[in-house]
Amino acid sequence: MSDNDFREVIDGEENKEPAASDNNLHTTEAESAEVVNTTADAQESDEKKDDEYEEICYICHRPEHIAGKMIRIPNSISICHDCMQRTFDSMNGTGFPMGDMMNMGSFNNMNLDKMPNISMINLSDLQNMMGGMPNSQKIRKKKPKEERKPEIDIHAIPAPHKIKASLDEYVVGQEHAKKVMSVAVYNHYKRIASDVQDGVEIEKSNMLMIGPTGCGKTYLVKTLARLLDVPLAITDATSLTEAGYIGDDIESVVSKLLAAADNDVERAEHGIIFIDEIDKIAKKRNTNQRDVSGESVQQGMLKLLEGAEVEVPVGASSKNAMVPMTMVNTKNILFICGGAFPDLEDIIKERLNKEASIGFKADLKDKYDNDENLLAKVTTEDVRKFGMIPEFLGRLPVMFTLEALTEDMLVRILKEPKNAIIRQYEKLLAMDEVKLVFDEDALHSIAKEAKEKKVGARALRSIIEDFMLDIMYEIPKDDNIGMVTITKDYVEKKGGPLITMRGCAAIEEKPAI
C-alpha cells in the first residue's frame, strides 16, 4: 500500500506530471543512486571500524584471541565454540528438538515455547541488547607482524635536555626533579627499544617523588605524558584495597591505562601509570584491625611494579562486571608514585638530631624546625619508618624530592608558564575587549598570602578568584571601560582597582561600602 492509494483524483489531472513541490515524495534516479551510495559508504566505514576490534562472545564475554574463532548468528551476535557446544548439550539434555533449532531462520521465527528456561528471560530486552557491545568494552585487534611497527623508536625519543626544556615551559622551578624525570624516562624508553641479545637486560626505573602538597607533582607527570604522546593513567592510591574488599582492586590501575590507550594492549604496555597519594597506603601503626588498604595493597603492587602478566577487565574497573578480560604485561610500563608524606619531616628531624645531639658542639634541637626543604634530606630508611615496606621501596629505585614553593617561585608561577593563571584571566577579559594589568606589588602580595595558606600553588587560584569576582561581574555592564589595573591595595582590600575608560585617563574606583 502506497500514498497513491489515498490520493484525491481530480478530473483532468490523472495524467498530469508531478509538480516541483512534490520533490519530497518523488526522487529522481540520480538522487536515489546518491542516497544508496551514501548508505553503502556509511556501512563500509562502520564495517572498517568494527574490523579494528576483536569479536566478543555474547555469553562468556571472552575475546577472540582467547576463546578462538567465533560463530556468527543472526542479529550480529558472536558466540564461541565452547558456549555453543554447552548450549547444544543442555538442549539435548532437556529434550529440546534440534530440528526446530536448525529451521530457525531468525530470532523472530524461533519457537521459543519449546526452549528450556526461556520463561525467565525478558525477550524484548534481549532483542534490544542484540545491537552489540560498545567499543569501550572491545579490544583492538593485534596487527600482523609484517604490518606491526615498533611502538618506540630510539631515534624519535627526545634527549633528556630537550625533555627538560619542554617541561620548563610549563613548570616553574623544581630543576632537580625535572632533570631526574627526564633522565629516567629517557632511559626507560631506551630500555624498551633495546634488545637482550648480548645478555644485558636493563632494569626498570620506576620513580618515587616526594614533595609537599601543591608543589607540582601531578602537573609534572601530566605535562610529561603530553610531551611524549604516550598513554597515561592517573589513579589515586586511597581507593585501592586488598582483593575481595570494597574498593578498587590493584589491577584497576592497569585497566585505566588500557582505557587511556583506546583498548590497544600493545600501546598500553608502553604507557605511564602515575599513582598519586602513595603515602596513604603506608602501614597503619598501633591498630588491631586488618590493614586491607595499607600494607596488603603494597604487597599486591609488587608484581605490577616488577612486571607480570595481569588479567584486567576491559571497559570497567571491576572484575565482577560482565565485560571481557584481557592480559596486559606490565614489564615495560613505567610506574611513577607520588605523595606528600605528611609527618615525614618529624622522622627526618629525629634522625638528624640523633646524629648531632651529643657533646659540646651538639646542634640545637630546633635547628631544623623552620627548614622548608627538610624533605630533601630524606633517605630510604626514613620512608620505611613512615610505613612503606622494604620490598615496595626496592622496586622504586629512583627516589627524589620536590622543593617547597617560595614567594618568588609563586610570583613566577602566576605569570611565566604558557597557561599561567594571569594569562587565563587576561584572555577572559580580552573577550570583553578589556585589557587586564597586574602591578608587580600586587603579584607579590598574592604570593605572600598564598604562602601563608601552606597549600602550595593551589592557593593562588582561590585568592585571585576572590578579588576578581566583582571585576568579572561589573565589567560587562559598561562598554566604555578599556583597561583594569589590579593594585596591591585592591588585593589587600585597602582600596580599589584602577579603571581606565576608553580615551580617558586612569581613575581609581572607590571601594564598595
Short mmCIF file of C-alpha atoms in Angstrom, two decimals:
data_model
loop_
_atom_site.label_atom_id
_atom_site.label_comp_id
_atom_site.label_asym_id
_atom_site.label_seq_id
_atom_site.Cartn_x
_atom_site.Cartn_y
_atom_site.Cartn_z
CA MET A 1 0.00 0.00 0.00
CA SER A 2 1.37 3.41 -1.01
CA ASP A 3 0.43 7.05 -0.69
CA ASN A 4 -1.15 6.93 -4.13
CA ASP A 5 -3.97 4.68 -2.84
CA PHE A 6 -5.37 7.60 -0.83
CA ARG A 7 -4.66 10.36 -3.36
CA GLU A 8 -7.64 12.51 -4.31
CA VAL A 9 -8.31 12.34 -8.04
CA ILE A 10 -9.49 15.48 -9.87
CA ASP A 11 -10.83 15.36 -13.40
CA GLY A 12 -8.19 16.14 -15.97
CA GLU A 13 -5.29 15.75 -13.58
CA GLU A 14 -4.84 11.99 -13.58
CA ASN A 15 -2.06 12.08 -16.16
CA LYS A 16 -0.54 15.36 -15.04
CA GLU A 17 3.21 15.42 -14.31
CA PRO A 18 4.12 15.86 -10.63
CA ALA A 19 4.76 19.44 -9.56
CA ALA A 20 8.07 20.77 -8.35
CA SER A 21 6.68 20.91 -4.83
CA ASP A 22 6.29 17.13 -4.87
CA ASN A 23 10.04 16.55 -4.98
CA ASN A 24 10.00 15.43 -1.42
CA LEU A 25 7.79 12.47 -2.46
CA HIS A 26 9.29 11.64 -5.85
CA THR A 27 13.08 11.43 -6.21
CA THR A 28 14.99 11.10 -9.44
CA GLU A 29 17.15 8.12 -10.31
CA ALA A 30 20.32 10.15 -9.75
CA GLU A 31 19.17 11.23 -6.29
CA SER A 32 18.20 7.70 -5.31
CA ALA A 33 21.54 6.39 -6.57
CA GLU A 34 23.31 9.06 -4.46
CA VAL A 35 21.38 8.01 -1.37
CA VAL A 36 22.26 4.36 -2.00
CA ASN A 37 25.95 5.22 -2.43
CA THR A 38 25.96 7.31 0.76
CA THR A 39 24.35 4.48 2.70
CA ALA A 40 26.83 1.99 1.26
CA ASP A 41 29.78 4.24 2.21
CA ALA A 42 28.42 4.62 5.75
CA GLN A 43 28.03 0.85 6.09
CA GLU A 44 31.53 0.30 4.72
CA SER A 45 33.03 2.77 7.21
CA ASP A 46 31.15 1.08 10.07
CA GLU A 47 32.47 -2.29 8.95
CA LYS A 48 36.04 -0.92 8.88
CA LYS A 49 35.61 0.38 12.43
CA ASP A 50 34.28 -2.99 13.56
CA ASP A 51 37.23 -4.74 11.90
CA GLU A 52 39.61 -2.86 14.22
CA TYR A 53 38.14 -4.59 17.28
CA GLU A 54 38.04 -8.24 18.25
CA GLU A 55 34.73 -10.08 18.43
CA ILE A 56 33.47 -10.83 21.93
CA CYS A 57 31.45 -13.91 22.90
CA TYR A 58 27.92 -12.82 23.77
CA ILE A 59 27.63 -15.41 26.58
CA CYS A 60 31.03 -15.69 28.32
CA HIS A 61 32.42 -12.26 27.22
CA ARG A 62 35.79 -13.74 26.22
CA PRO A 63 37.60 -12.01 23.32
CA GLU A 64 38.50 -13.82 20.11
CA HIS A 65 42.22 -14.21 20.88
CA ILE A 66 41.34 -16.22 24.00
CA ALA A 67 38.18 -18.11 23.03
CA GLY A 68 39.12 -18.81 19.40
CA LYS A 69 37.15 -18.26 16.20
CA MET A 70 33.59 -17.04 16.80
CA ILE A 71 30.35 -18.37 15.32
CA ARG A 72 28.18 -15.59 13.87
CA ILE A 73 24.41 -15.98 14.27
CA PRO A 74 21.64 -13.57 13.18
CA ASN A 75 21.31 -10.10 14.78
CA SER A 76 25.13 -9.65 14.76
CA ILE A 77 25.71 -11.98 17.71
CA SER A 78 29.03 -13.81 18.14
CA ILE A 79 29.28 -16.99 20.23
CA CYS A 80 32.42 -19.01 20.89
CA HIS A 81 32.61 -22.77 20.20
CA ASP A 82 32.63 -23.68 23.89
CA CYS A 83 29.44 -21.76 24.70
CA MET A 84 27.72 -23.06 21.57
CA GLN A 85 28.62 -26.65 22.47
CA ARG A 86 27.38 -26.20 26.04
CA THR A 87 24.13 -24.75 24.69
CA PHE A 88 23.58 -27.76 22.42
CA ASP A 89 24.42 -30.17 25.26
CA SER A 90 21.93 -28.52 27.61
CA MET A 91 19.23 -28.58 24.90
CA ASN A 92 19.81 -32.28 24.25
CA GLY A 93 19.53 -32.99 27.96
CA THR A 94 16.16 -31.25 28.23
CA GLY A 95 14.61 -32.91 25.15
CA PHE A 96 14.64 -29.76 23.00
CA PRO A 97 14.20 -30.84 19.34
CA MET A 98 17.38 -29.85 17.50
CA GLY A 99 15.50 -29.95 14.18
CA ASP A 100 13.49 -26.92 15.23
CA MET A 101 16.75 -25.14 16.08
CA MET A 102 18.14 -25.77 12.62
CA ASN A 103 14.96 -24.50 10.94
CA MET A 104 15.00 -21.19 12.81
CA GLY A 105 15.90 -18.62 10.21
CA SER A 106 15.97 -15.65 12.55
CA PHE A 107 15.38 -14.69 16.14
CA ASN A 108 11.83 -13.59 15.39
CA ASN A 109 10.86 -17.00 13.92
CA MET A 110 12.13 -19.09 16.83
CA ASN A 111 9.72 -21.48 18.52
CA LEU A 112 10.57 -20.20 21.97
CA ASP A 113 7.85 -22.17 23.77
CA LYS A 114 9.93 -25.36 23.46
CA MET A 115 13.22 -23.81 24.56
CA PRO A 116 14.11 -24.72 28.18
CA ASN A 117 14.29 -21.99 30.87
CA ILE A 118 13.35 -19.29 28.36
CA SER A 119 10.49 -18.00 30.52
CA MET A 120 12.92 -16.33 32.90
CA ILE A 121 14.28 -14.08 30.11
CA ASN A 122 12.58 -10.87 29.02
CA LEU A 123 12.71 -11.41 25.27
CA SER A 124 12.08 -7.77 24.40
CA ASP A 125 15.13 -6.73 26.42
CA LEU A 126 17.16 -9.47 24.77
CA GLN A 127 16.27 -8.22 21.32
CA ASN A 128 17.27 -4.67 22.30
CA MET A 129 20.62 -5.93 23.52
CA MET A 130 21.38 -7.51 20.17
CA GLY A 131 22.72 -4.18 18.91
CA GLY A 132 26.18 -5.20 20.10
CA MET A 133 28.73 -4.21 22.69
CA PRO A 134 30.09 -0.62 22.82
CA ASN A 135 33.61 -0.07 21.52
CA SER A 136 34.76 0.95 25.02
CA GLN A 137 34.38 -2.71 26.03
CA LYS A 138 36.06 -4.17 22.92
CA ILE A 139 39.72 -4.97 22.42
CA ARG A 140 41.62 -3.77 19.38
CA LYS A 141 42.96 -6.49 17.10
CA LYS A 142 46.69 -7.09 17.07
CA LYS A 143 48.32 -6.24 13.76
CA PRO A 144 50.24 -8.95 11.87
CA LYS A 145 53.99 -8.93 12.43
CA GLU A 146 54.74 -7.61 8.97
CA GLU A 147 52.33 -4.69 9.49
CA ARG A 148 53.31 -4.01 13.07
CA LYS A 149 55.56 -1.01 13.61
CA PRO A 150 57.77 -0.69 16.68
CA GLU A 151 55.95 1.26 19.39
CA ILE A 152 59.12 3.04 20.50
CA ASP A 153 61.71 4.32 18.05
CA ILE A 154 65.05 5.03 19.74
CA HIS A 155 65.74 7.88 17.30
CA ALA A 156 62.36 9.50 17.98
CA ILE A 157 62.85 9.77 21.76
CA PRO A 158 63.86 13.34 22.67
CA ALA A 159 67.10 13.70 24.61
CA PRO A 160 66.90 14.49 28.36
CA HIS A 161 67.83 18.15 27.87
CA LYS A 162 65.02 18.55 25.32
CA ILE A 163 62.50 16.90 27.65
CA LYS A 164 63.56 19.25 30.45
CA ALA A 165 63.37 22.29 28.14
CA SER A 166 59.78 21.38 27.28
CA LEU A 167 58.93 20.92 30.96
CA ASP A 168 60.44 24.36 31.71
CA GLU A 169 57.75 25.98 29.54
CA TYR A 170 55.00 24.72 31.85
CA VAL A 171 56.59 24.05 35.27
CA VAL A 172 58.39 26.74 37.27
CA GLY A 173 61.37 25.74 39.42
CA GLN A 174 61.90 22.10 40.52
CA GLU A 175 65.12 21.91 38.47
CA HIS A 176 66.39 18.74 40.16
CA ALA A 177 63.04 16.95 39.83
CA LYS A 178 62.75 17.80 36.13
CA LYS A 179 66.30 16.60 35.49
CA VAL A 180 65.72 13.29 37.29
CA MET A 181 62.43 12.65 35.48
CA SER A 182 63.91 13.49 32.07
CA VAL A 183 66.80 11.06 32.50
CA ALA A 184 64.63 8.30 34.00
CA VAL A 185 62.05 8.49 31.19
CA TYR A 186 64.76 8.63 28.50
CA ASN A 187 66.47 5.54 29.93
CA HIS A 188 63.15 3.73 30.31
CA TYR A 189 62.22 4.06 26.64
CA LYS A 190 65.80 3.21 25.59
CA ARG A 191 65.34 0.05 27.65
CA ILE A 192 62.18 -0.83 25.70
CA ALA A 193 63.87 -0.21 22.36
CA SER A 194 66.99 -2.21 23.23
CA ASP A 195 67.41 -5.94 22.68
CA VAL A 196 68.87 -8.50 25.08
CA GLN A 197 70.91 -10.45 22.56
CA ASP A 198 74.13 -9.54 24.35
CA GLY A 199 72.72 -10.80 27.66
CA VAL A 200 72.50 -7.34 29.22
CA GLU A 201 68.93 -6.57 30.29
CA ILE A 202 68.26 -3.06 31.59
CA GLU A 203 66.10 -2.91 34.72
CA LYS A 204 63.03 -0.69 35.08
CA SER A 205 63.49 2.79 36.52
CA ASN A 206 60.24 3.28 38.43
CA MET A 207 60.13 6.56 40.34
CA LEU A 208 59.01 7.74 43.77
CA MET A 209 58.56 11.52 44.08
CA ILE A 210 58.14 13.14 47.48
CA GLY A 211 57.06 16.74 47.90
CA PRO A 212 54.69 18.99 49.83
CA THR A 213 51.17 19.49 48.57
CA GLY A 214 50.73 21.91 45.68
CA CYS A 215 54.36 21.81 44.52
CA GLY A 216 53.56 20.34 41.08
CA LYS A 217 53.91 16.53 41.33
CA THR A 218 50.79 15.66 39.32
CA TYR A 219 51.31 18.56 36.93
CA LEU A 220 54.82 17.36 36.10
CA VAL A 221 53.57 13.89 35.14
CA LYS A 222 50.65 15.24 33.08
CA THR A 223 52.98 17.54 31.15
CA LEU A 224 55.50 14.76 30.61
CA ALA A 225 52.93 12.34 29.18
CA ARG A 226 51.56 15.03 26.86
CA LEU A 227 55.05 15.79 25.52
CA LEU A 228 55.88 12.12 24.90
CA ASP A 229 52.45 11.29 23.43
CA VAL A 230 52.11 8.04 25.37
CA PRO A 231 49.05 6.74 27.22
CA LEU A 232 48.86 8.00 30.81
CA ALA A 233 46.68 6.72 33.64
CA ILE A 234 46.43 8.77 36.83
CA THR A 235 44.96 6.94 39.78
CA ASP A 236 44.59 7.56 43.48
CA ALA A 237 46.01 5.07 45.96
CA THR A 238 43.37 5.96 48.57
CA SER A 239 40.72 3.94 46.69
CA LEU A 240 42.82 0.77 46.41
CA THR A 241 42.08 -2.15 48.72
CA GLU A 242 43.02 -5.78 49.01
CA ALA A 243 41.19 -8.12 46.59
CA GLY A 244 37.81 -9.16 47.97
CA TYR A 245 37.07 -5.93 49.83
CA ILE A 246 35.03 -2.88 48.88
CA GLY A 247 37.05 -0.53 46.70
CA ASP A 248 39.20 -0.83 43.58
CA ASP A 249 41.39 -3.86 43.02
CA ILE A 250 45.08 -3.28 42.46
CA GLU A 251 44.73 -4.35 38.80
CA SER A 252 42.26 -1.49 38.21
CA VAL A 253 45.21 0.90 37.69
CA VAL A 254 46.23 -1.16 34.63
CA SER A 255 42.61 -1.19 33.43
CA LYS A 256 42.61 2.62 33.45
CA LEU A 257 45.79 2.67 31.36
CA LEU A 258 44.19 0.27 28.86
CA ALA A 259 41.20 2.60 28.55
CA ALA A 260 43.56 5.58 28.03
CA ALA A 261 45.22 3.63 25.18
CA ASP A 262 41.81 3.10 23.50
CA ASN A 263 41.89 -0.62 24.44
CA ASP A 264 45.06 -1.15 22.41
CA VAL A 265 47.04 -3.64 24.51
CA GLU A 266 50.36 -3.09 22.70
CA ARG A 267 50.18 0.68 23.17
CA ALA A 268 49.13 0.34 26.81
CA GLU A 269 52.14 -1.88 27.54
CA HIS A 270 54.43 1.11 26.82
CA GLY A 271 52.49 3.69 28.82
CA ILE A 272 52.93 5.51 32.12
CA ILE A 273 50.94 4.92 35.31
CA PHE A 274 51.02 7.66 37.95
CA ILE A 275 49.81 6.56 41.38
CA ASP A 276 49.10 9.64 43.48
CA GLU A 277 48.74 9.78 47.27
CA ILE A 278 51.01 6.75 47.59
CA ASP A 279 51.68 7.68 51.22
CA LYS A 280 48.07 6.75 52.07
CA ILE A 281 48.86 3.01 51.71
CA ALA A 282 51.53 3.10 54.41
CA LYS A 283 51.32 0.53 57.18
CA LYS A 284 48.91 1.52 59.91
CA ARG A 285 50.55 1.76 63.30
CA ASN A 286 49.03 0.69 66.62
CA THR A 287 45.98 -0.99 65.15
CA ASN A 288 44.46 -4.39 65.80
CA GLN A 289 42.23 -4.32 62.69
CA ARG A 290 43.06 -5.95 59.38
CA ASP A 291 45.00 -3.50 57.22
CA VAL A 292 43.17 -4.02 53.89
CA SER A 293 44.17 -0.64 52.40
CA GLY A 294 47.73 -0.38 53.69
CA GLU A 295 50.45 -3.00 53.76
CA SER A 296 48.37 -5.57 51.86
CA VAL A 297 48.00 -3.13 48.94
CA GLN A 298 51.77 -2.64 48.88
CA GLN A 299 52.24 -6.41 48.80
CA GLY A 300 49.77 -6.72 45.91
CA MET A 301 51.51 -4.00 43.91
CA LEU A 302 54.89 -5.72 43.96
CA LYS A 303 54.13 -7.89 40.92
CA LEU A 304 52.84 -4.85 38.98
CA LEU A 305 55.97 -2.80 39.64
CA GLU A 306 58.30 -5.69 38.85
CA GLY A 307 56.49 -6.75 35.68
CA ALA A 308 53.91 -9.50 35.30
CA GLU A 309 51.05 -10.72 33.14
CA VAL A 310 47.91 -9.23 34.67
CA GLU A 311 44.34 -10.09 33.71
CA VAL A 312 42.30 -6.88 33.63
CA PRO A 313 38.68 -6.07 32.69
CA VAL A 314 38.06 -4.08 29.50
CA GLY A 315 35.79 -1.05 29.86
CA ALA A 316 35.30 -1.42 33.63
CA SER A 317 37.36 -1.18 36.82
CA SER A 318 35.89 -4.28 38.49
CA LYS A 319 36.40 -7.90 37.52
CA ASN A 320 32.88 -8.70 38.66
CA ALA A 321 31.37 -6.68 35.80
CA MET A 322 30.13 -8.68 32.79
CA VAL A 323 32.86 -7.39 30.50
CA PRO A 324 35.64 -9.18 28.58
CA MET A 325 39.03 -9.75 30.18
CA THR A 326 42.45 -9.45 28.58
CA MET A 327 46.08 -9.96 29.59
CA VAL A 328 48.43 -6.97 29.93
CA ASN A 329 52.17 -7.30 30.56
CA THR A 330 53.42 -4.59 32.95
CA LYS A 331 57.11 -5.29 32.24
CA ASN A 332 57.51 -2.17 30.08
CA ILE A 333 55.04 0.11 31.89
CA LEU A 334 56.70 2.99 33.74
CA PHE A 335 55.31 3.48 37.24
CA ILE A 336 55.62 6.88 38.92
CA CYS A 337 54.45 7.12 42.53
CA GLY A 338 53.97 10.44 44.30
CA GLY A 339 52.88 11.60 47.70
CA ALA A 340 53.14 14.44 50.20
CA PHE A 341 54.15 12.12 53.08
CA PRO A 342 52.90 14.32 55.96
CA ASP A 343 54.84 13.97 59.23
CA LEU A 344 57.83 12.57 57.33
CA GLU A 345 59.69 15.74 58.39
CA ASP A 346 59.40 14.65 62.02
CA ILE A 347 61.09 11.32 61.21
CA ILE A 348 63.90 13.10 59.32
CA LYS A 349 64.28 15.65 62.12
CA GLU A 350 64.51 12.90 64.72
CA ARG A 351 67.25 11.13 62.75
CA LEU A 352 69.26 14.32 62.19
CA ASN A 353 69.02 15.36 65.85
CA LYS A 354 70.27 11.95 66.96
CA GLU A 355 73.29 12.24 64.68
CA ALA A 356 74.40 15.58 66.17
CA SER A 357 73.00 15.81 69.68
CA ILE A 358 75.92 14.66 71.80
CA GLY A 359 78.91 16.68 73.01
CA PHE A 360 79.77 20.34 73.48
CA LYS A 361 79.29 21.16 69.76
CA ALA A 362 75.89 19.49 69.52
CA ASP A 363 73.24 21.14 67.34
CA LEU A 364 70.19 22.71 68.86
CA LYS A 365 67.00 20.67 68.91
CA ASP A 366 65.08 23.31 66.96
CA LYS A 367 67.72 23.74 64.25
CA TYR A 368 65.56 22.10 61.56
CA ASP A 369 62.16 23.40 62.69
CA ASN A 370 61.99 26.19 60.09
CA ASP A 371 63.71 24.31 57.25
CA GLU A 372 61.15 24.21 54.43
CA ASN A 373 63.24 21.86 52.29
CA LEU A 374 63.86 19.31 55.02
CA LEU A 375 62.35 16.64 52.74
CA ALA A 376 65.42 16.94 50.51
CA LYS A 377 67.41 15.13 53.24
CA VAL A 378 65.14 12.07 53.14
CA THR A 379 66.59 8.57 52.93
CA THR A 380 65.05 5.19 52.14
CA GLU A 381 65.21 4.33 55.84
CA ASP A 382 63.06 7.37 56.69
CA VAL A 383 60.39 6.31 54.19
CA ARG A 384 60.49 2.77 55.59
CA LYS A 385 59.89 4.11 59.09
CA PHE A 386 56.95 6.09 57.70
CA GLY A 387 55.25 2.79 56.82
CA MET A 388 56.39 1.69 53.35
CA ILE A 389 57.66 -1.90 53.22
CA PRO A 390 61.24 -2.55 52.02
CA GLU A 391 60.11 -4.78 49.11
CA PHE A 392 57.97 -1.92 47.79
CA LEU A 393 60.74 0.66 48.04
CA GLY A 394 63.18 -1.73 46.37
CA ARG A 395 61.05 -1.65 43.22
CA LEU A 396 61.16 2.18 43.12
CA PRO A 397 64.89 2.76 42.60
CA VAL A 398 64.63 6.42 41.55
CA MET A 399 63.60 8.48 44.60
CA PHE A 400 63.69 12.28 44.54
CA THR A 401 62.06 15.21 46.29
CA LEU A 402 60.44 18.44 45.13
CA GLU A 403 61.16 21.81 46.68
CA ALA A 404 58.68 23.80 48.73
CA LEU A 405 57.49 26.84 46.77
CA THR A 406 58.98 30.18 47.81
CA GLU A 407 57.30 33.57 47.39
CA ASP A 408 59.40 34.36 44.29
CA MET A 409 58.51 30.99 42.75
CA LEU A 410 54.81 31.67 43.33
CA VAL A 411 55.15 35.03 41.54
CA ARG A 412 56.78 33.25 38.59
CA ILE A 413 54.02 30.64 38.58
CA LEU A 414 51.48 33.46 38.28
CA LYS A 415 52.95 34.93 35.10
CA GLU A 416 55.60 32.73 33.39
CA PRO A 417 54.06 29.35 32.32
CA LYS A 418 52.27 29.09 28.97
CA ASN A 419 48.93 28.64 30.71
CA ALA A 420 49.63 30.89 33.70
CA ILE A 421 46.65 31.95 35.83
CA ILE A 422 47.08 35.63 34.94
CA ARG A 423 47.09 34.82 31.22
CA GLN A 424 43.83 32.94 31.66
CA TYR A 425 42.12 35.99 33.17
CA GLU A 426 43.67 38.28 30.55
CA LYS A 427 42.08 36.09 27.89
CA LEU A 428 38.70 36.14 29.66
CA LEU A 429 38.62 39.95 29.81
CA ALA A 430 40.02 40.26 26.27
CA MET A 431 36.81 38.63 25.08
CA ASP A 432 35.03 41.70 26.51
CA GLU A 433 37.67 43.92 24.80
CA VAL A 434 39.13 44.96 28.15
CA LYS A 435 42.85 44.83 28.99
CA LEU A 436 43.85 43.39 32.37
CA VAL A 437 47.11 44.51 34.03
CA PHE A 438 48.67 43.35 37.33
CA ASP A 439 51.10 45.55 39.26
CA GLU A 440 54.30 43.81 40.40
CA ASP A 441 53.49 44.69 44.03
CA ALA A 442 50.08 43.09 43.63
CA LEU A 443 51.67 39.84 42.41
CA HIS A 444 53.97 39.71 45.45
CA SER A 445 51.01 40.41 47.73
CA ILE A 446 49.09 37.48 46.16
CA ALA A 447 52.13 35.19 46.53
CA LYS A 448 52.63 36.22 50.16
CA GLU A 449 49.01 35.46 51.00
CA ALA A 450 49.23 32.09 49.19
CA LYS A 451 52.40 31.20 51.11
CA GLU A 452 50.58 31.68 54.42
CA LYS A 453 47.88 29.17 53.43
CA LYS A 454 50.51 26.39 53.11
CA VAL A 455 48.77 24.52 50.29
CA GLY A 456 51.26 25.41 47.55
CA ALA A 457 50.26 26.78 44.16
CA ARG A 458 46.64 25.67 44.65
CA ALA A 459 46.09 28.71 46.88
CA LEU A 460 46.85 31.15 44.03
CA ARG A 461 43.68 30.50 42.09
CA SER A 462 41.40 30.71 45.14
CA ILE A 463 42.89 34.11 46.06
CA ILE A 464 42.56 35.51 42.53
CA GLU A 465 39.02 34.13 42.19
CA ASP A 466 38.09 36.02 45.36
CA PHE A 467 39.13 39.53 44.31
CA MET A 468 38.33 39.07 40.61
CA LEU A 469 34.68 38.23 41.33
CA ASP A 470 33.47 41.86 41.48
CA ILE A 471 35.53 42.83 38.42
CA MET A 472 34.18 39.97 36.31
CA TYR A 473 30.66 40.92 37.42
CA GLU A 474 30.87 44.70 36.88
CA ILE A 475 32.99 44.97 33.70
CA PRO A 476 30.34 43.71 31.22
CA LYS A 477 27.93 46.42 32.47
CA ASP A 478 29.93 49.30 30.97
CA ASP A 479 31.21 49.15 27.39
CA ASN A 480 33.37 52.27 27.94
CA ILE A 481 35.86 50.51 30.22
CA GLY A 482 39.12 49.89 28.36
CA MET A 483 41.61 48.68 30.99
CA VAL A 484 41.62 47.37 34.57
CA THR A 485 44.80 47.53 36.69
CA ILE A 486 45.00 45.31 39.80
CA THR A 487 46.87 47.12 42.57
CA LYS A 488 48.39 45.96 45.85
CA ASP A 489 45.78 47.92 47.83
CA TYR A 490 42.97 46.13 46.00
CA VAL A 491 44.48 42.68 46.70
CA GLU A 492 44.88 43.58 50.38
CA LYS A 493 41.32 45.03 50.41
CA LYS A 494 42.52 48.55 51.25
CA GLY A 495 41.39 50.17 48.00
CA GLY A 496 40.05 49.52 44.54
CA PRO A 497 41.45 48.68 41.11
CA LEU A 498 42.42 51.34 38.59
CA ILE A 499 39.79 51.69 35.87
CA THR A 500 40.82 53.27 32.56
CA MET A 501 37.99 54.40 30.31
CA ARG A 502 38.37 54.34 26.55
CA GLY A 503 40.06 57.61 25.55
CA CYS A 504 40.29 58.86 29.17
CA ALA A 505 42.97 58.99 31.85
CA ALA A 506 43.06 56.37 34.58
CA ILE A 507 40.73 56.89 37.53
CA GLU A 508 40.63 54.95 40.74
CA GLU A 509 37.44 53.11 41.54
CA LYS A 510 36.14 53.79 45.02
CA PRO A 511 35.95 50.72 47.24
CA ALA A 512 32.49 49.27 47.76
CA ILE A 513 30.94 50.20 51.09
#
